[in-house]
Every structure is written in C-alpha cells, then in structure tokens.
Tab-separated table of C-alpha atoms in Angstrom:
chain	number	residue	atom	x	y	z
F	1	SER	CA	39.850	45.735	22.200
F	2	ALA	CA	38.641	46.340	18.391
F	3	LEU	CA	35.341	45.491	16.737
F	4	LEU	CA	35.740	43.273	13.914
F	5	GLY	CA	32.098	42.743	12.728
F	6	MET	CA	28.717	43.236	14.063
F	7	ARG	CA	25.774	40.803	13.333
F	8	THR	CA	21.860	41.359	13.227
F	9	GLY	CA	19.173	39.560	11.735
F	10	THR	CA	18.904	35.665	11.791
F	11	PRO	CA	20.860	33.107	10.228
F	12	VAL	CA	20.231	31.740	6.707
F	13	ASP	CA	20.398	28.118	7.018
F	14	ASP	CA	20.803	27.672	3.268
F	15	LEU	CA	23.891	29.705	3.283
F	16	THR	CA	25.741	28.597	6.262
F	17	GLY	CA	29.116	27.160	5.757
F	18	GLU	CA	29.532	29.029	2.535
F	19	THR	CA	32.343	31.394	2.715
F	20	ALA	CA	32.896	35.008	1.021
F	21	ASN	CA	36.215	36.612	0.811
F	22	PHE	CA	37.215	40.064	0.536
F	23	LEU	CA	40.146	42.712	1.243
F	24	ALA	CA	39.458	45.724	3.777
F	25	GLU	CA	41.872	47.588	5.785
F	26	GLY	CA	44.623	45.585	5.193
F	27	SER	CA	43.182	42.262	5.692
F	28	VAL	CA	41.745	39.558	3.925
F	29	TYR	CA	38.640	38.099	5.523
F	30	GLY	CA	36.501	34.805	5.473
F	31	ILE	CA	32.927	35.460	6.338
F	32	ASP	CA	30.428	32.906	6.992
F	33	VAL	CA	27.482	34.331	4.720
F	34	GLY	CA	24.976	32.101	6.358
F	35	GLU	CA	25.767	33.010	9.894
F	36	GLY	CA	27.348	36.761	9.062
F	37	LYS	CA	30.299	36.047	11.640
F	38	ILE	CA	34.276	36.209	10.429
F	39	VAL	CA	35.600	33.149	10.394
F	40	TRP	CA	39.328	34.061	9.818
F	41	ARG	CA	41.426	36.815	8.923
F	42	HIS	CA	44.777	37.291	7.338
F	43	PHE	CA	46.795	40.409	7.401
F	44	VAL	CA	48.455	41.331	4.199
F	45	GLY	CA	49.532	44.866	4.762
F	46	TYR	CA	47.669	48.520	4.215
F	47	GLN	CA	49.724	48.801	1.048
F	48	THR	CA	47.798	46.002	-0.451
F	49	THR	CA	44.824	46.943	-2.865
F	50	ILE	CA	44.701	43.701	-5.063
F	51	GLN	CA	41.292	41.666	-4.018
F	52	PRO	CA	41.493	38.040	-3.439
F	53	GLN	CA	40.687	35.791	-6.358
F	54	LEU	CA	39.221	32.281	-6.371
F	55	LEU	CA	41.880	29.929	-8.104
F	56	ASP	CA	39.198	27.270	-7.679
F	57	LYS	CA	36.405	26.190	-5.461
F	58	ASP	CA	38.493	25.536	-2.550
F	59	SER	CA	41.453	27.867	-2.763
F	60	LEU	CA	42.158	31.617	-2.741
F	61	LEU	CA	45.087	33.808	-4.313
F	62	VAL	CA	45.988	36.378	-2.097
F	63	ALA	CA	48.487	39.397	-2.404
F	64	ASN	CA	50.660	40.876	-0.020
F	65	GLN	CA	52.111	43.814	-1.435
F	66	GLN	CA	53.683	44.874	1.740
F	67	HIS	CA	56.221	42.106	1.456
F	68	HIS	CA	55.837	41.622	-2.309
F	69	GLU	CA	54.384	38.024	-1.887
F	70	LEU	CA	51.795	35.798	-3.611
F	71	LEU	CA	49.855	33.293	-1.358
F	72	LEU	CA	47.523	30.334	-2.055
F	73	LEU	CA	44.740	30.064	1.047
F	74	GLU	CA	42.413	27.685	1.759
F	75	LYS	CA	39.279	29.362	1.132
F	76	THR	CA	36.961	28.342	4.444
F	77	THR	CA	39.526	28.280	6.811
F	78	GLY	CA	42.500	30.643	5.556
F	79	ARG	CA	45.211	28.010	6.083
F	80	ILE	CA	48.431	28.839	3.841
F	81	PHE	CA	49.037	26.181	1.104
F	82	TRP	CA	51.974	28.023	-0.026
F	83	ARG	CA	53.598	31.287	-0.217
F	84	ALA	CA	55.697	32.667	-3.534
F	85	GLU	CA	58.209	35.620	-3.086
F	86	VAL	CA	57.768	38.217	-5.993
F	87	GLU	CA	60.529	40.248	-4.202
F	88	GLU	CA	59.203	43.446	-6.216
F	89	PRO	CA	56.021	45.504	-6.540
F	90	PHE	CA	53.280	43.410	-8.752
F	91	LEU	CA	50.095	43.884	-10.328
F	92	ALA	CA	46.920	41.793	-10.067
F	93	PRO	CA	47.757	38.099	-11.224
F	94	SER	CA	45.967	36.224	-14.155
F	95	PHE	CA	45.491	32.425	-14.412
F	96	ASN	CA	44.035	29.302	-16.197
F	97	ASP	CA	43.520	25.706	-15.133
F	98	THR	CA	47.495	24.920	-15.109
F	99	GLN	CA	49.397	28.126	-14.732
F	100	ILE	CA	49.404	31.469	-12.636
F	101	PHE	CA	50.883	34.761	-14.454
F	102	VAL	CA	52.116	37.561	-12.619
F	103	THR	CA	53.407	40.906	-14.125
F	104	THR	CA	55.485	43.183	-11.774
F	105	GLU	CA	55.517	46.937	-12.429
F	106	SER	CA	58.859	46.908	-13.941
F	107	GLY	CA	57.554	44.565	-16.827
F	108	LYS	CA	58.662	41.244	-15.523
F	109	LEU	CA	56.474	38.191	-16.251
F	110	ILE	CA	56.495	35.291	-14.049
F	111	GLN	CA	55.006	31.974	-14.184
F	112	ILE	CA	53.942	30.248	-11.079
F	113	ASN	CA	52.805	26.667	-10.693
F	114	PRO	CA	49.660	26.719	-8.898
F	115	GLN	CA	50.238	23.420	-6.952
F	116	THR	CA	53.655	24.490	-5.566
F	117	GLY	CA	54.219	28.161	-5.604
F	118	GLU	CA	57.296	27.783	-7.422
F	119	SER	CA	58.478	30.132	-10.098
F	120	GLU	CA	58.611	28.135	-13.343
F	121	LEU	CA	59.361	30.739	-15.972
F	122	ALA	CA	60.273	34.221	-16.111
F	123	ALA	CA	60.816	37.235	-18.742
F	124	GLN	CA	61.364	40.686	-18.922
F	125	LEU	CA	59.456	43.161	-21.142
F	126	PRO	CA	61.284	46.261	-22.938
F	127	GLN	CA	59.065	48.275	-20.865
F	128	THR	CA	57.061	48.723	-17.640
F	129	ALA	CA	53.593	47.611	-17.131
F	130	ASN	CA	50.739	48.644	-15.144
F	131	VAL	CA	48.181	46.073	-15.468
F	132	GLY	CA	48.511	42.514	-15.634
F	133	PRO	CA	47.980	39.973	-18.672
F	134	MET	CA	44.971	38.195	-20.144
F	135	VAL	CA	45.407	34.266	-20.511
F	136	ALA	CA	43.898	33.211	-23.774
F	137	GLU	CA	40.678	31.098	-23.553
F	138	ARG	CA	42.007	28.388	-26.265
F	139	ASP	CA	45.248	29.129	-27.571
F	140	PRO	CA	48.671	28.927	-25.833
F	141	TYR	CA	49.107	32.754	-25.236
F	142	ILE	CA	49.035	35.948	-22.954
F	143	TYR	CA	48.401	39.256	-23.895
F	144	GLN	CA	50.112	41.684	-22.001
F	145	PRO	CA	49.596	45.601	-22.330
F	146	GLY	CA	52.690	47.653	-21.831
F	147	PHE	CA	52.840	50.709	-19.988
F	148	TYR	CA	52.428	52.775	-23.437
F	149	SER	CA	52.207	51.792	-27.377
F	150	ASN	CA	52.336	48.099	-27.364
F	151	LEU	CA	50.456	45.002	-26.825
F	152	TYR	CA	52.627	41.962	-26.361
F	153	VAL	CA	51.415	38.403	-27.128
F	154	LEU	CA	53.778	35.715	-25.316
F	155	SER	CA	53.672	31.853	-25.200
F	156	THR	CA	52.619	30.468	-22.236
F	157	GLN	CA	55.056	27.362	-22.937
F	158	ASP	CA	58.317	29.443	-22.981
F	159	PHE	CA	57.458	32.913	-22.596
F	160	SER	CA	58.753	33.486	-26.044
F	161	CYS	CA	57.634	37.015	-27.577
F	162	ARG	CA	55.464	35.918	-30.543
F	163	GLU	CA	53.864	39.169	-31.813
F	164	VAL	CA	53.885	42.966	-30.705
F	165	TYR	CA	50.922	44.768	-31.542
F	166	TYR	CA	51.502	48.805	-31.997
F	167	LEU	CA	48.212	49.895	-30.242
F	168	GLY	CA	49.247	53.284	-29.830
F	169	HIS	CA	47.918	54.199	-26.296
F	170	TYR	CA	49.517	56.856	-24.074
F	171	LYS	CA	51.457	56.059	-21.173
F	172	GLY	CA	49.178	54.538	-18.216
F	173	SER	CA	46.071	55.022	-20.332
F	174	ILE	CA	45.239	51.134	-20.005
F	175	ALA	CA	44.223	50.649	-16.487
F	176	ILE	CA	42.478	47.128	-16.815
F	177	PRO	CA	43.559	43.760	-18.296
F	178	PRO	CA	42.131	42.989	-21.995
F	179	GLN	CA	39.013	40.736	-22.006
F	180	PHE	CA	38.130	37.944	-24.559
F	181	TRP	CA	34.528	38.526	-26.036
F	182	SER	CA	33.058	36.157	-28.883
F	183	GLY	CA	36.206	35.609	-30.345
F	184	TYR	CA	37.657	39.067	-30.073
F	185	ILE	CA	39.917	40.674	-27.672
F	186	VAL	CA	38.666	44.041	-26.151
F	187	VAL	CA	41.025	46.644	-24.666
F	188	ALA	CA	39.910	49.414	-22.928
F	189	VAL	CA	42.010	52.976	-23.391
F	190	ASN	CA	41.187	55.852	-21.013
F	191	GLY	CA	41.465	59.193	-22.611
F	192	GLY	CA	41.067	61.284	-19.344
F	193	ASP	CA	37.458	61.745	-19.310
F	194	PHE	CA	36.426	58.951	-21.352
F	195	CYS	CA	37.303	55.477	-22.688
F	196	ASP	CA	37.479	53.996	-25.830
F	197	LEU	CA	37.259	50.274	-26.677
F	198	TYR	CA	39.636	48.711	-29.043
F	199	ILE	CA	38.370	45.539	-30.576
F	200	LEU	CA	41.208	43.426	-31.889
F	201	ARG	CA	40.702	40.021	-33.681
F	202	PRO	CA	43.406	37.120	-33.751
F	203	GLU	CA	43.430	36.093	-37.646
F	204	LYS	CA	45.419	33.075	-37.116
F	205	ASN	CA	45.186	30.597	-33.796
F	206	GLY	CA	45.344	33.668	-31.502
F	207	LEU	CA	48.172	35.678	-33.506
F	208	GLU	CA	48.288	38.086	-36.263
F	209	LEU	CA	46.114	40.557	-34.448
F	210	LYS	CA	43.885	42.929	-36.599
F	211	LEU	CA	42.280	46.017	-35.417
F	212	VAL	CA	38.387	45.587	-35.979
F	213	GLN	CA	36.866	48.618	-34.674
F	214	VAL	CA	37.302	51.555	-32.142
F	215	ILE	CA	34.014	52.277	-30.171
F	216	THR	CA	35.082	55.854	-29.059
F	217	ARG	CA	33.943	57.339	-25.913
F	218	VAL	CA	31.944	54.073	-24.863
F	219	THR	CA	31.795	56.122	-21.167
F	220	SER	CA	32.092	59.483	-19.837
F	221	GLY	CA	35.139	58.633	-17.495
F	222	PRO	CA	37.813	56.498	-17.019
F	223	VAL	CA	37.538	52.672	-17.056
F	224	THR	CA	39.478	50.979	-13.870
F	225	THR	CA	37.198	48.136	-13.276
F	226	PRO	CA	37.512	44.971	-15.147
F	227	LEU	CA	34.955	44.369	-17.859
F	228	GLN	CA	32.343	41.676	-16.878
F	229	LYS	CA	31.028	39.356	-19.346
F	230	PHE	CA	27.089	38.703	-18.954
F	231	GLY	CA	26.318	35.916	-21.705
F	232	ARG	CA	26.440	37.825	-25.056
F	233	TRP	CA	26.813	41.203	-23.637
F	234	MET	CA	29.830	43.274	-22.016
F	235	LEU	CA	29.268	45.540	-18.855
F	236	VAL	CA	31.839	48.604	-18.864
F	237	THR	CA	31.886	50.618	-15.745
F	238	ALA	CA	33.481	53.705	-15.642
C-alpha cells in the first residue's frame, strides 16, 4: 500500500469543490482544497519537471516529459481532452487565448490548437533553446530567446521570423522566458552568481526592439523562477 495524503483539521466549506493542481514525484495531482483530499492523480513520469498550467478556468496543460507529450486535462477530474505528441524534449509551453506555443530543446517551435491538440505550424530556429517563448500582449508576435546571443521575434500567424535582436547573452544564461511590463520587455540574463535585467522597448507595433536600460546585478544569484507581476511592480526571485 502507499500513503498518498494525510488530512488533519476540519473542512473549509467555502473552498469545498475548489481544485488545486501541482506536480510532485512524477505525477500531477488534483486536490480538493476545501476537504484536503486527493481527487485525481495522473502519472507523467519522474523525468517531468514542468508544472501544470491553467489554460482556462476549466482545463489544465500538463507535460509528460517521459513520452514527450503535451496533454489537456479537465481541472477538476483529470479527464483527458486531448494528447499532443511533441516527439522530442520540450520546454514549458506559452499560450494566449487562441494558440499554444511549444519550443523544443533542439530549437523547433510548434503551434498547437488548444481546442483539438493538433499541430498547426512549425519552424526551426538556427540554434537550440533552453527556455520557451513569450507571447506578445497585443501584437501578433512571440519573442523566443536563443540558447545564446539572439532574441528572435516570430509572427504568430505564419511563424515567419520578423526580427533578430542581438542581445549578446552567453550560452544558457537566460533561464526563464521574457516578460512584458508596462510596454517594455524584461529579459533576465544570468551571470553565474548574479542576474542582470535587460529592458527592451518595441519602437513600432511590437518590432524594432531597442535596449532602454540594463539593471546590473539586480539579484545576488541566478534567476530561474519566472518573473511575477504585481500591478506596477515586478518580483524577481533568485
């Protein structure tokens, strides 16, 4: 027998039926936060490190890095809506209201239909990648860091490369996707025991990137946790 969870205390009525989801020890769990009980469990392999992401209020994007698959599950029951075979090691996906974008470690970008799980577009970067893309908030572009030196701007409509910005970062020094903040693009570039923030601004409709500022040694350690926005503020965690 195996102990999956232990409950203490009394239920919280206002939270009964609310489900929290997380990855632990090779499985994604659905937990009833009001009752403190495990509602469902889906094994995705001990190789999986990508945490599940809410695609919308009812569905959950889940990675299976053992079999190189991306799944869409029902948040409250774990029921599988679709399964997409990526077929090679990939990074945490990014998405907007109508599209899912997956970058593989070989530098291949794949667009997946969130309704069907079918691949609709694919493109190959001229180098490998170790982080996924950032999807623009208003303009039809994604911003994909390369493994070194370059930041690629691709159209979400046909995956054509619209711009290559030379950032000059060392191999693997960008560990998290860029982040939009008040009209700027923030890129965290690690330097061993510190992190610099590169602040870029699109000059025209998401293109013509310009370097506005470099905030040096913003932390005393590498940044590997995604940046978090809190209103006008940005939380950077080393």
